[in-house]
Short mmCIF file of C-alpha atoms and ligand atoms in Angstrom, two decimals:
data_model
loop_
_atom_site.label_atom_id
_atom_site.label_comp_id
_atom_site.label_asym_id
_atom_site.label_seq_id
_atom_site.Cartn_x
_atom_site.Cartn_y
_atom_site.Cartn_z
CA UNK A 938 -8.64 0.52 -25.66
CA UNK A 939 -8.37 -2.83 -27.12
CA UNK A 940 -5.80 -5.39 -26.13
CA UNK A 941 -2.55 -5.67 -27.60
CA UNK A 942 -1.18 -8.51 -25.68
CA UNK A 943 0.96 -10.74 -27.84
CA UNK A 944 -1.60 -13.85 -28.92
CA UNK A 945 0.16 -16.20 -27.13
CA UNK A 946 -0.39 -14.54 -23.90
CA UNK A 947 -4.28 -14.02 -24.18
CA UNK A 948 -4.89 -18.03 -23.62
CA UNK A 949 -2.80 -17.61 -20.35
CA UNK A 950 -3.08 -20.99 -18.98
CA UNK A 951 1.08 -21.36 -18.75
CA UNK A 952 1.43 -18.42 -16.38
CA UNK A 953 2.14 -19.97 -13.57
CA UNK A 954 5.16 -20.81 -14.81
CA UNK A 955 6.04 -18.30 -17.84
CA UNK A 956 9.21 -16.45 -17.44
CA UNK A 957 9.54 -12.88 -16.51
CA UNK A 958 10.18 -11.19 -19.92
CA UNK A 959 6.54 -12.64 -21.14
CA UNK A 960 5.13 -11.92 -18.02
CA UNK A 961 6.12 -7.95 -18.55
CA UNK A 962 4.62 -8.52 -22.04
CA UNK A 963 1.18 -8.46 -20.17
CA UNK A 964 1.53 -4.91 -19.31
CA UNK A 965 0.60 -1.66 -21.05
CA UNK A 966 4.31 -1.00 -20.37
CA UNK A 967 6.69 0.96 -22.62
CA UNK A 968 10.15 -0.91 -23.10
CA UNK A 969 11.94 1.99 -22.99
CA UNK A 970 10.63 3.56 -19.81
CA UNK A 971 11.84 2.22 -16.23
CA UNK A 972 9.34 2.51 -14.04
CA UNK A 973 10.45 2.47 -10.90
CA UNK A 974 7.83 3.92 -8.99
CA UNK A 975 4.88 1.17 -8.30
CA UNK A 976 4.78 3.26 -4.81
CA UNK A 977 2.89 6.00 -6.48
CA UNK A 978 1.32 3.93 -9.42
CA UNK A 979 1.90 0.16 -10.80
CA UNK A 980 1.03 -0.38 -14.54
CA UNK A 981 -2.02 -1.65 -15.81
CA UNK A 982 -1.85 -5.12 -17.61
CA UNK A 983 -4.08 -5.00 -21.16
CA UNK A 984 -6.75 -7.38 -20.17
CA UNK A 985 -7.66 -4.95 -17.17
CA UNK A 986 -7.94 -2.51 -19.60
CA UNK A 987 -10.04 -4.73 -21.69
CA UNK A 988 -12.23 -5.69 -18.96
CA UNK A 989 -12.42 -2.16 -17.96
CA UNK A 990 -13.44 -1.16 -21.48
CA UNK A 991 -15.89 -4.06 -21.90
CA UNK A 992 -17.79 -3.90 -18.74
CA UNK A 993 -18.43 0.49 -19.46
CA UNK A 994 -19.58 -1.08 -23.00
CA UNK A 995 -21.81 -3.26 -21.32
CA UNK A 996 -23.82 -0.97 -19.14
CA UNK A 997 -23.51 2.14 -20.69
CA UNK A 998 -26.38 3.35 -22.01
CA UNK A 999 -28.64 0.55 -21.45
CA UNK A 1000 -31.61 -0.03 -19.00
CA UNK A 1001 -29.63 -1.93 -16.74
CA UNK A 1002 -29.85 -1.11 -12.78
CA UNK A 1003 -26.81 -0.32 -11.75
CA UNK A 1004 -26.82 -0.81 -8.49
CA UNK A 1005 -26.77 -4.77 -7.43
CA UNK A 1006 -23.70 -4.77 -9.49
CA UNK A 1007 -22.14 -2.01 -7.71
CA UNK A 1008 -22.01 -4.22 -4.58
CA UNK A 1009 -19.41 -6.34 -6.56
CA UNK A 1010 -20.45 -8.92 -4.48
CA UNK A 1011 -18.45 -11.73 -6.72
CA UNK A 1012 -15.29 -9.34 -7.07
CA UNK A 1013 -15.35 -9.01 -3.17
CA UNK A 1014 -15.07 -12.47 -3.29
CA UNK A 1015 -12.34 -13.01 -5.47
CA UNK A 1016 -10.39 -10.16 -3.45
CA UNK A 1017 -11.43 -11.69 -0.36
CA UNK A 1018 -9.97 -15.26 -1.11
CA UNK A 1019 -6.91 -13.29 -2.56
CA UNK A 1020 -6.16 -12.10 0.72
CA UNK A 1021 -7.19 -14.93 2.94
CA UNK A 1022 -10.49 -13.31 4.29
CA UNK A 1023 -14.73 -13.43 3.54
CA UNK A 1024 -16.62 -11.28 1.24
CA UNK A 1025 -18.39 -9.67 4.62
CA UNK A 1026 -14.91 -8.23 5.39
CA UNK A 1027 -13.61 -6.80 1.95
CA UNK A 1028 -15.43 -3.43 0.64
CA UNK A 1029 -13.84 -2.35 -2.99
CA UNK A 1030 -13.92 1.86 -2.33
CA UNK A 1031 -11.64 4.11 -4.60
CA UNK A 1032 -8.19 4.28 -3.45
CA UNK A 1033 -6.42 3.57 -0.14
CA UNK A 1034 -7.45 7.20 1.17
CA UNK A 1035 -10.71 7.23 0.73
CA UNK A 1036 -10.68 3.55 2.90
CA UNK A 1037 -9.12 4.94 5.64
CA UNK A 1038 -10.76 7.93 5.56
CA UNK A 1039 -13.96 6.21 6.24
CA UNK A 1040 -12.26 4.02 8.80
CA UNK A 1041 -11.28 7.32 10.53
CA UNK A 1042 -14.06 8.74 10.76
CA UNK A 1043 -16.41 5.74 11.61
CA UNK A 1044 -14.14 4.97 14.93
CA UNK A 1045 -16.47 5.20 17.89
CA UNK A 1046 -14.00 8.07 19.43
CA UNK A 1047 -14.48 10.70 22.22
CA UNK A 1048 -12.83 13.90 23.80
CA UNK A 1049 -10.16 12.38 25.63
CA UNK A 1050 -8.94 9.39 23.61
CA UNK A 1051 -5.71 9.14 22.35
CA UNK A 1052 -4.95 7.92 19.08
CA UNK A 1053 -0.95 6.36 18.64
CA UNK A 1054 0.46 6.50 15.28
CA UNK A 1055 3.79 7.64 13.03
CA UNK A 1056 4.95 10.72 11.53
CA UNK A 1057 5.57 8.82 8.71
CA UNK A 1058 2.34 8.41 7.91
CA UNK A 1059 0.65 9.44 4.68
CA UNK A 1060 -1.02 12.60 4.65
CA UNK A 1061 -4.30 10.77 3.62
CA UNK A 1062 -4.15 9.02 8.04
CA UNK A 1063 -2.51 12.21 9.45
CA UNK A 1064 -4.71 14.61 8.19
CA UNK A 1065 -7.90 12.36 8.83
CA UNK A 1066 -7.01 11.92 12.31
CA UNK A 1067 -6.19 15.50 12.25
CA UNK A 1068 -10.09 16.23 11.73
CA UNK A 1069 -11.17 13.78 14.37
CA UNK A 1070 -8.63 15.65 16.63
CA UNK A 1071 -10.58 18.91 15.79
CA UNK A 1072 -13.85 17.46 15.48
CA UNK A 1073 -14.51 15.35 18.57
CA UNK A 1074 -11.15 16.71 20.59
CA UNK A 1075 -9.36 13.35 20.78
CA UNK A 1076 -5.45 13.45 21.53
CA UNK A 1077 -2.92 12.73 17.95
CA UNK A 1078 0.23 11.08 19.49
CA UNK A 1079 2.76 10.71 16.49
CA UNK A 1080 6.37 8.66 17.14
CA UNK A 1081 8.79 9.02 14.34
CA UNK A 1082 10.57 6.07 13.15
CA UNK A 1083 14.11 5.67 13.39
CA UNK A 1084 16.01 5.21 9.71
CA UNK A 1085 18.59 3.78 8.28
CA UNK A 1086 20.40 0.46 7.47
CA UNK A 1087 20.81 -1.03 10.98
CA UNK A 1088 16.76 -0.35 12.23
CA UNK A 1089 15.50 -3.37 13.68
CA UNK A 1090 11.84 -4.83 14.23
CA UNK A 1091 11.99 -4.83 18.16
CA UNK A 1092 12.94 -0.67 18.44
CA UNK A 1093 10.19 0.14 16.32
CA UNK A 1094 7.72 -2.17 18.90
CA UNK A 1095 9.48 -0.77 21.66
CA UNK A 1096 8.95 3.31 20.49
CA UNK A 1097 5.31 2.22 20.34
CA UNK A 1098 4.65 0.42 23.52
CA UNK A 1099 6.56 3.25 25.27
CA UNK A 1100 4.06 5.42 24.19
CA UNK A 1101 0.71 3.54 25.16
CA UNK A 1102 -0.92 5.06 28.08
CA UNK A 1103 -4.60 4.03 29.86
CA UNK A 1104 -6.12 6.74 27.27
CA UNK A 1105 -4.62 5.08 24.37
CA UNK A 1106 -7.94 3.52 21.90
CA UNK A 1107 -6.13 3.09 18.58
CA UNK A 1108 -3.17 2.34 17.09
CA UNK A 1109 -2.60 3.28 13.23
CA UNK A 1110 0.41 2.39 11.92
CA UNK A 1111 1.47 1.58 7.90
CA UNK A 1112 2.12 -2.34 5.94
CA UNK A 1113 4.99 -0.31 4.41
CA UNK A 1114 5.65 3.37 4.77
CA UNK A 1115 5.31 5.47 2.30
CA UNK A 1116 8.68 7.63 2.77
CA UNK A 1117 11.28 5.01 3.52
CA UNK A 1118 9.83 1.85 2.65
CA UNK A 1119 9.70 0.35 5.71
CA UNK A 1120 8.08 -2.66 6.27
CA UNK A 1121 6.17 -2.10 9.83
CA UNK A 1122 6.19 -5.37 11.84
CA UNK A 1123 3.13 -5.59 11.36
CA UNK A 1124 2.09 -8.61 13.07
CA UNK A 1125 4.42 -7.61 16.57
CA UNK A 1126 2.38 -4.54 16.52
CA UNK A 1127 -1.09 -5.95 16.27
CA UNK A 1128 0.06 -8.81 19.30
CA UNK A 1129 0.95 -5.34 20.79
CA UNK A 1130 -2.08 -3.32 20.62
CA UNK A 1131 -4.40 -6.37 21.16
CA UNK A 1132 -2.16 -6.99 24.77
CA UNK A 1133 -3.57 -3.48 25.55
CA UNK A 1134 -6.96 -3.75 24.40
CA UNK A 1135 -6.38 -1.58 21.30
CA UNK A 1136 -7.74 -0.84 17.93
CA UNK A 1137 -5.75 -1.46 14.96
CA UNK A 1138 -6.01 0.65 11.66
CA UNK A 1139 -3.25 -0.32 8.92
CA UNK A 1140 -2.58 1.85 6.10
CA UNK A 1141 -1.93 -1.48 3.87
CA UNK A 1142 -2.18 0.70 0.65
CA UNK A 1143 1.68 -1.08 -0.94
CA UNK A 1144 0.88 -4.58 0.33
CA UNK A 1145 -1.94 -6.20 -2.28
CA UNK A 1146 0.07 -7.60 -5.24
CA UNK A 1147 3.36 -7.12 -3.54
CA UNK A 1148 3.01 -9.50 -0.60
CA UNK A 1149 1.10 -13.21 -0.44
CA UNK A 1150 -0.63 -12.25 2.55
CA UNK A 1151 -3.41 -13.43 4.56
CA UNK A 1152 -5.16 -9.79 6.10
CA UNK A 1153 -6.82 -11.90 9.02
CA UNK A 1154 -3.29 -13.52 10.06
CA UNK A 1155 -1.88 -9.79 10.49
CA UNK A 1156 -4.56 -9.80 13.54
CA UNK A 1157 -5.07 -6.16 12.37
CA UNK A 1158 -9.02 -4.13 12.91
CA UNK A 1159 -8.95 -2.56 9.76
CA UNK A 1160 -6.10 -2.92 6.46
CA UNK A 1161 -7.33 0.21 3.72
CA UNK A 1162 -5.04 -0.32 0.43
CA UNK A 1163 -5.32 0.68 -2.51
CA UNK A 1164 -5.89 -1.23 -5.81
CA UNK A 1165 -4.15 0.63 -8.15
CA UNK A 1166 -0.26 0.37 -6.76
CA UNK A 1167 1.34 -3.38 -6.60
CA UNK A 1168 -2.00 -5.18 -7.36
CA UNK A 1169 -2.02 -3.11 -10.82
CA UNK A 1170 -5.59 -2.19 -11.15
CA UNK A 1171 -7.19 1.14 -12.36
CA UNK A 1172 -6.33 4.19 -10.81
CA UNK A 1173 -9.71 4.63 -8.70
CA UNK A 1174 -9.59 1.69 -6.72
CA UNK A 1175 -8.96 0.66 -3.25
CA UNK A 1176 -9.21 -2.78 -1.46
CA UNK A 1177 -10.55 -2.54 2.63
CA UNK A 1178 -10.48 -5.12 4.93
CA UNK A 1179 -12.84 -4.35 8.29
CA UNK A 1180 -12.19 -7.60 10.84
CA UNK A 1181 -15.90 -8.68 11.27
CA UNK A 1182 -15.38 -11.99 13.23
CA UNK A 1183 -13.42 -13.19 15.78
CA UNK A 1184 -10.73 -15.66 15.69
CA UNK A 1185 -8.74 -15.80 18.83
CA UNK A 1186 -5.41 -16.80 17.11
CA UNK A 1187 -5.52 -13.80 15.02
CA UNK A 1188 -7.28 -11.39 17.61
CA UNK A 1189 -9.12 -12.32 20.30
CA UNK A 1190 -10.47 -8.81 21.03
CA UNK A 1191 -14.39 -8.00 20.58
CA UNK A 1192 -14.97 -6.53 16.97
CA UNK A 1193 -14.54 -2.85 17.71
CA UNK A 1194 -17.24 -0.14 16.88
CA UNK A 1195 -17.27 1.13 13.34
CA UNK A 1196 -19.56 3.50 12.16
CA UNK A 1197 -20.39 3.32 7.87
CA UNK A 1198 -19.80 7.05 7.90
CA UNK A 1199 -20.91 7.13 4.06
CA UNK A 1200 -23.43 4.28 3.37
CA UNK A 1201 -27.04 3.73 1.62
CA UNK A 1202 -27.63 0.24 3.17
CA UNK A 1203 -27.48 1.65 7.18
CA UNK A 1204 -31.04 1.42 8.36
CA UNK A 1205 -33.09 4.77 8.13
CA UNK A 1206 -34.44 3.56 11.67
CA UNK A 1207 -33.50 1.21 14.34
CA UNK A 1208 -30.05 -0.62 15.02
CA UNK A 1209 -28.35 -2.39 12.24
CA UNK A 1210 -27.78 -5.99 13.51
CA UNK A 1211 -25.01 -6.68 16.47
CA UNK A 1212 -21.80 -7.61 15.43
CA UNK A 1213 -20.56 -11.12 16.09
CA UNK A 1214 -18.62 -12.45 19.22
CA UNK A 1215 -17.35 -15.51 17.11
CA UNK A 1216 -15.95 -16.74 13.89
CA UNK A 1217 -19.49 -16.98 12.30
CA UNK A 1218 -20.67 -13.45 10.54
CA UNK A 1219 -23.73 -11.71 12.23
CA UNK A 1220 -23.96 -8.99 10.02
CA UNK A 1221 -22.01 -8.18 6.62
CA UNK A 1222 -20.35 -5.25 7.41
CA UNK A 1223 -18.83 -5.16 4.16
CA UNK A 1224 -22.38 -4.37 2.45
CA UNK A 1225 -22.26 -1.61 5.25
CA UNK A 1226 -19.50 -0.08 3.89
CA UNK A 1227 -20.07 -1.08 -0.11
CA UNK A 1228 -23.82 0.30 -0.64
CA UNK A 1229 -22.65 4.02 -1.15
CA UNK A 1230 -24.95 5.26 -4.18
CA UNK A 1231 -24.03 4.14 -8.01
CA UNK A 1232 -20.18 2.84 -8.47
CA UNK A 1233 -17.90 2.28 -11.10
CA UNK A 1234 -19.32 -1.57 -12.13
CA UNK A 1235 -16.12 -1.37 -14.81
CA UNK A 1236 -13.41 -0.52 -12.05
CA UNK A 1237 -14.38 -3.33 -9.62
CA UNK A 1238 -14.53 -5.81 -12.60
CA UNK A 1239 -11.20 -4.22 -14.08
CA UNK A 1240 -9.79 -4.72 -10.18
CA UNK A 1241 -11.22 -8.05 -9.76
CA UNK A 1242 -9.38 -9.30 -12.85
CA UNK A 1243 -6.13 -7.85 -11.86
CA UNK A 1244 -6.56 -9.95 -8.89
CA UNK A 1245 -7.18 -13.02 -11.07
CA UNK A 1246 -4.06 -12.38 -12.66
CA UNK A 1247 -2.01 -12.38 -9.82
CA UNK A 1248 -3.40 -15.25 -8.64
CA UNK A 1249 -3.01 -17.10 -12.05
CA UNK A 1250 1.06 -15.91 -12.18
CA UNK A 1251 1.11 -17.10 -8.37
CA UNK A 1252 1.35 -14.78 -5.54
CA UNK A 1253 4.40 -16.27 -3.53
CA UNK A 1254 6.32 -16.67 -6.91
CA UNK A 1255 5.70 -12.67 -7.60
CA UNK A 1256 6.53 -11.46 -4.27
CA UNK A 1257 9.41 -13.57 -4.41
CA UNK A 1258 10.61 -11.79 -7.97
CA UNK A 1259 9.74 -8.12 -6.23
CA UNK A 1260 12.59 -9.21 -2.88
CA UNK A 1261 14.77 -10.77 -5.58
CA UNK A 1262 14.40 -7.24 -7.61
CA UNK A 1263 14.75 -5.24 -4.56
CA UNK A 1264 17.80 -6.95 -3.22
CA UNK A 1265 19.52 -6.82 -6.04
CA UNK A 1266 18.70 -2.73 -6.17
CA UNK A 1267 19.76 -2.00 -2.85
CA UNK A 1268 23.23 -3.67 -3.09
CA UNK A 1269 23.60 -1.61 -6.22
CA UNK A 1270 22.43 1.68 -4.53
CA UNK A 1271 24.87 0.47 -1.76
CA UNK A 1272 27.54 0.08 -3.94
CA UNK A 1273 26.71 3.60 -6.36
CA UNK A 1274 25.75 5.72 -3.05
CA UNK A 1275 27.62 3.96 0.32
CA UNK A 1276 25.21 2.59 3.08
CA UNK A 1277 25.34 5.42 5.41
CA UNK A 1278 23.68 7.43 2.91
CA UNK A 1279 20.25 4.64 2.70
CA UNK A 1280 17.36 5.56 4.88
CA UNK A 1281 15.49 2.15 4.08
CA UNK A 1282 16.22 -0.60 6.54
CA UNK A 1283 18.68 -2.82 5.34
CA UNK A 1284 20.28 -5.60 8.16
CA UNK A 1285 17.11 -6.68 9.35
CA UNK A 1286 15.45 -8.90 6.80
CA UNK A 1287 11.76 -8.46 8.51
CA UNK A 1288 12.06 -4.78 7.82
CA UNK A 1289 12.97 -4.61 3.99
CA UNK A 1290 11.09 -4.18 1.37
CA UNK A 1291 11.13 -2.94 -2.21
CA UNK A 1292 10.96 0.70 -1.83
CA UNK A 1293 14.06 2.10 -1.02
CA UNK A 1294 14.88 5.46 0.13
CA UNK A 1295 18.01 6.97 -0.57
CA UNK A 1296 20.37 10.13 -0.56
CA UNK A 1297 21.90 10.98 -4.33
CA UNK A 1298 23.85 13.77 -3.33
CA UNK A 1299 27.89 14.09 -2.09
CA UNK A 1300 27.13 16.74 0.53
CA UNK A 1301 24.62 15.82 3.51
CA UNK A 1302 23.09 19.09 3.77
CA UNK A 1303 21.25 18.68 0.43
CA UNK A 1304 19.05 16.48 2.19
CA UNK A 1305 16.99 19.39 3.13
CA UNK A 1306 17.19 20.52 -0.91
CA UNK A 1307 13.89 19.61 -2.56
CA UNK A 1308 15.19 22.02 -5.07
CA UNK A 1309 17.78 19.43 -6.36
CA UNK A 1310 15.55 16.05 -5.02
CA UNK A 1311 13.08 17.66 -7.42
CA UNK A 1312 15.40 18.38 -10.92
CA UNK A 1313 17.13 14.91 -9.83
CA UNK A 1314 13.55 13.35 -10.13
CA UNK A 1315 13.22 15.63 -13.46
CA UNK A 1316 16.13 15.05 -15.11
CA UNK A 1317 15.55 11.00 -14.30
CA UNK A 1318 12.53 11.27 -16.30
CA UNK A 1319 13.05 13.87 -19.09
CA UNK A 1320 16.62 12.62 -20.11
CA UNK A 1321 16.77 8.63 -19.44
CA UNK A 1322 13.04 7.68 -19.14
CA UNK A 1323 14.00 6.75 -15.05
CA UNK A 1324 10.80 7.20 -13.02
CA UNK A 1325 11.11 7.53 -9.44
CA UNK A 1326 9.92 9.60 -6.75
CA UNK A 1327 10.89 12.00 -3.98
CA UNK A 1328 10.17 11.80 -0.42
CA UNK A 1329 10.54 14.08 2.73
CA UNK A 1330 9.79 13.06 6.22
CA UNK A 1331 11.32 13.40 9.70
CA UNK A 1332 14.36 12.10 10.84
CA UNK A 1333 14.88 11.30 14.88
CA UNK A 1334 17.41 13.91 16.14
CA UNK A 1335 17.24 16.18 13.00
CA UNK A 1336 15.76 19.91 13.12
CA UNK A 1337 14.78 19.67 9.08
CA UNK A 1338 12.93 16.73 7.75
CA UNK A 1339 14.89 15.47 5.04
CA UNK A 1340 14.32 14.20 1.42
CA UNK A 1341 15.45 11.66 0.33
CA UNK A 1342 15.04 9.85 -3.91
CA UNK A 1343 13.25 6.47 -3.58
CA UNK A 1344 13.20 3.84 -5.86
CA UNK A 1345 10.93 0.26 -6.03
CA UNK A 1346 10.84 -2.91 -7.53
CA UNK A 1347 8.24 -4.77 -9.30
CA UNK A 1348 7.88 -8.06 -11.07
CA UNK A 1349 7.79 -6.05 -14.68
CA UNK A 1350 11.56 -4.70 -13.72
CA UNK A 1351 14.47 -6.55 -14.81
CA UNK A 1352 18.15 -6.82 -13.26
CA UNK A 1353 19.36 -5.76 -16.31
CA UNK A 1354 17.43 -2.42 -16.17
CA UNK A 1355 17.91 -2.05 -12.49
CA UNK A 1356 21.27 -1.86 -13.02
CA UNK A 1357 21.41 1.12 -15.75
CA UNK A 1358 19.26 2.94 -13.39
CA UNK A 1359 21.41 3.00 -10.99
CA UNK A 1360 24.32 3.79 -12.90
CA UNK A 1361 22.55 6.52 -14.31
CA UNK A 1362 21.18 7.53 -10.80
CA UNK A 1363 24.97 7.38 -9.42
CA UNK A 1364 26.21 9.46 -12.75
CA UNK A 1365 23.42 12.09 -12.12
CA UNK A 1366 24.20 12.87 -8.26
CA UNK A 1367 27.77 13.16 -8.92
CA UNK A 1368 27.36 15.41 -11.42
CA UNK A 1369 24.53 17.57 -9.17
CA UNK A 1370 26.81 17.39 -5.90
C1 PLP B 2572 1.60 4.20 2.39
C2 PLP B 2572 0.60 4.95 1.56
N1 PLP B 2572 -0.60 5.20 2.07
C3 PLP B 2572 -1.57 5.80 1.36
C4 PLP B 2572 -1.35 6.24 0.08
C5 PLP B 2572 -2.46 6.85 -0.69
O1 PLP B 2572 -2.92 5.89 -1.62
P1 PLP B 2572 -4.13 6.13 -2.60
O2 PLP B 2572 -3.63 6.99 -3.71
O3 PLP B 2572 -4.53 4.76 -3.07
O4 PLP B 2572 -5.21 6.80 -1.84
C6 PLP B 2572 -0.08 6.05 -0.49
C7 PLP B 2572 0.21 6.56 -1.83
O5 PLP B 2572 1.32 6.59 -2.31
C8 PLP B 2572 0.90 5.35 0.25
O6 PLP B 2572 2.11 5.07 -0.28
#
């Protein structure tokens, strides 16, 4: 596909400060769509498609080996500085499952462990821990998160560190869950696990090109995300962060054991070399994980770019347009659908973030209707060109999980259309109540 970027754009030196109507010019974007749904899929800006095109070009069919370039060793690099962190600790895999998959499956757990986490987790963490649980007979602990407008940081923290027991190796927990957009505090709950000499996996897969964040600074073990959601790259890529020194203001705990579960650059004998004690690299455990057979040389370039992009626009300016979008969506969904009926956090500003979860519907007990979450979803699409998603998920104290609709914001989304949606949104569950 070749670009069709308006010309003034392609130069792209004024971004920094371009406003947000010819920044959503940048993006393979139908006007008269409103995508509301980043949380499943962003949209893909034209010059990652043109990078994606041109680098398949370049390589296909010629005599070139293939696999240097599949250890994107300069792409980890960009990523890496993107997110505060070395090349030796980013790995570019396929999507945010197939990160934490290998996470998973390369902790150094035995019969008898327990393993902490949510029931809000996506399937892609549940049912990976569910096959350790199987395979090596550890023990799955799941909490599930309260919901609603008035949740605050310290009862989440609390509903963990009730939990934690002397058996307790790992805690897995998401950025920003998947079902009601809550955004885990993140940091409290590393500072949590590391007082108890824990393991930390974070299902970052919403965070890249939503927040300006520095991975180390979370003082997490491991953040799996994907590529293709917020930070707008192809579909096919994922962005994982494995902590491979130590920093003591970040987390002072020893590097924990990870095994490259699916890797062509482990040794085929002997040890690989020990991991560090300090903040100087020993061994680049990011080749570990990286080396695994031929890749996609387009999708890491097409990722990399999307990255430059974002960094070009400024990160802190676009995750300040996403909590501007957001907050301006949830007092309309207030406004269109009451507060009680919000499942997002909404009072405590550490806990928001753009996705919102929400309840369309007059009568309560069609939160348990994926019948009508479904045709609402359906007839969002089909008639107005609305997309969002549906969710289900457990609610504390309720014998059916419920669903809810869930809506987010991102920097391509305009008040203007924000506010139609809802309207339309507020229209449509009247009329299916
Ligand atoms: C919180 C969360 N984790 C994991 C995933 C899976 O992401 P991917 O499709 O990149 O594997 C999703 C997808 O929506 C998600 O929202």
């Amino acid at each position: 596909m070749t670009s069709t970027a308006p010309r003034e754009l392609r130069g792209r030196r004024q971004l920094h400060d371009a406003s947000w109507d010819t920044i959503r010019d940048l993006f393979a974007l139908d006007r008269s769509f409103t995508h509301l749904n980043t949380g499943t899929v962003g949209a893909l800006p034209y010059e990652v498609l043109d990078v994606n095109d041109r680098v398949t070009r370049e390589w296909t069919g010629g005599l070139m080996n293939v696999y240097p370039p599949g250890m994107y060793t300069g792409h980890r690099e960009t990523l890496a500085r993107a997110f505060g962190v070395d090349q030796d600790e980013m790995v570019i895999c396929h999507n945010a499952t197939e990160g934490v998959a290998r996470v998973i499956n390369g902790l150094d757990l035995r019969a008898g462990d327990e393993v902490l986490t949510t029931t809000h987790e996506c399937y892609s963490v549940l049912s990976n821990f569910n096959l350790v649980r199987n395979r090596h007979g550890i023990t799955l602990k799941t909490i599930t998160p309260p919901t609603g407008w008035d949740v605050r940081a310290e009862e989440i923290v609390e509903l963990f560190e009730r939990e934690i027991t002397p058996r307790t190796k790992v805690l897995a927990f998401s950025g920003i869950t998947l079902f009601t957009g809550t955004m885990m505090p993140i940091r409290a709950l590393c500072e949590l696990a590391q007082r108890h000499g824990l393991t930390t996996v974070v299902d970052g897969a919403l965070l890249p090109g939503m927040l300006d964040c520095d991975f180390r600074a979370f003082g997490a073990d491991f953040i799996s995300c994907s590529g293709s959601k917020f930070q707008c790259g192809p579909l096919g890529t994922g962005i994982l962060y494995i902590r491979n020194k130590v920093f003591p203001e970040h987390n002072p705990l020893p590097l924990p054991t990870i095994w490259p579960v699916v890797s062509t650059w482990y040794p085929m004998a002997g040890e690989p070399p020990p991991r560090t004690t300090t903040s100087v690299e020993s061994c680049n455990i990011g080749d570990y994980f990286q080396s695994a057979g031929s890749a996609s040389i387009a999708r890491g370039a097409a990722l990399a770019a999307a990255a430059e992009l974002w960094d070009e626009i400024g990160r802190a300016r676009i995750e300040r347009r996403i909590f501007d979008l957001a907050d301006h969506a949830r007092a309309a969904l207030v406004e269109a659908f009451g507060r009680d009926n919000i499942y997002s956090p909404g009072g405590d500003d550490r806990l928001r973030s753009p996705l919102i979860a929400f309840h369309p519907f007059r009568r309560p007990e069609d939160a348990w209707n994926v019948k009508k979450f479904m045709a609402f979803v359906d007839r969002l699409e089909h008639e107005h060109r609305i997309w969002i998603r549906w969710t289900e998920f457990d609610v504390p104290g309720s014998t059916h999980q419920h669903y809810a609709a869930r809506v987010c914001t991102h920097l391509f989304n305009d008040h203007d259309e924000i506010d139609r949606a809802v309207s339309i949104m507020r229209d449509l569950g009247r009329e299916m109540s």
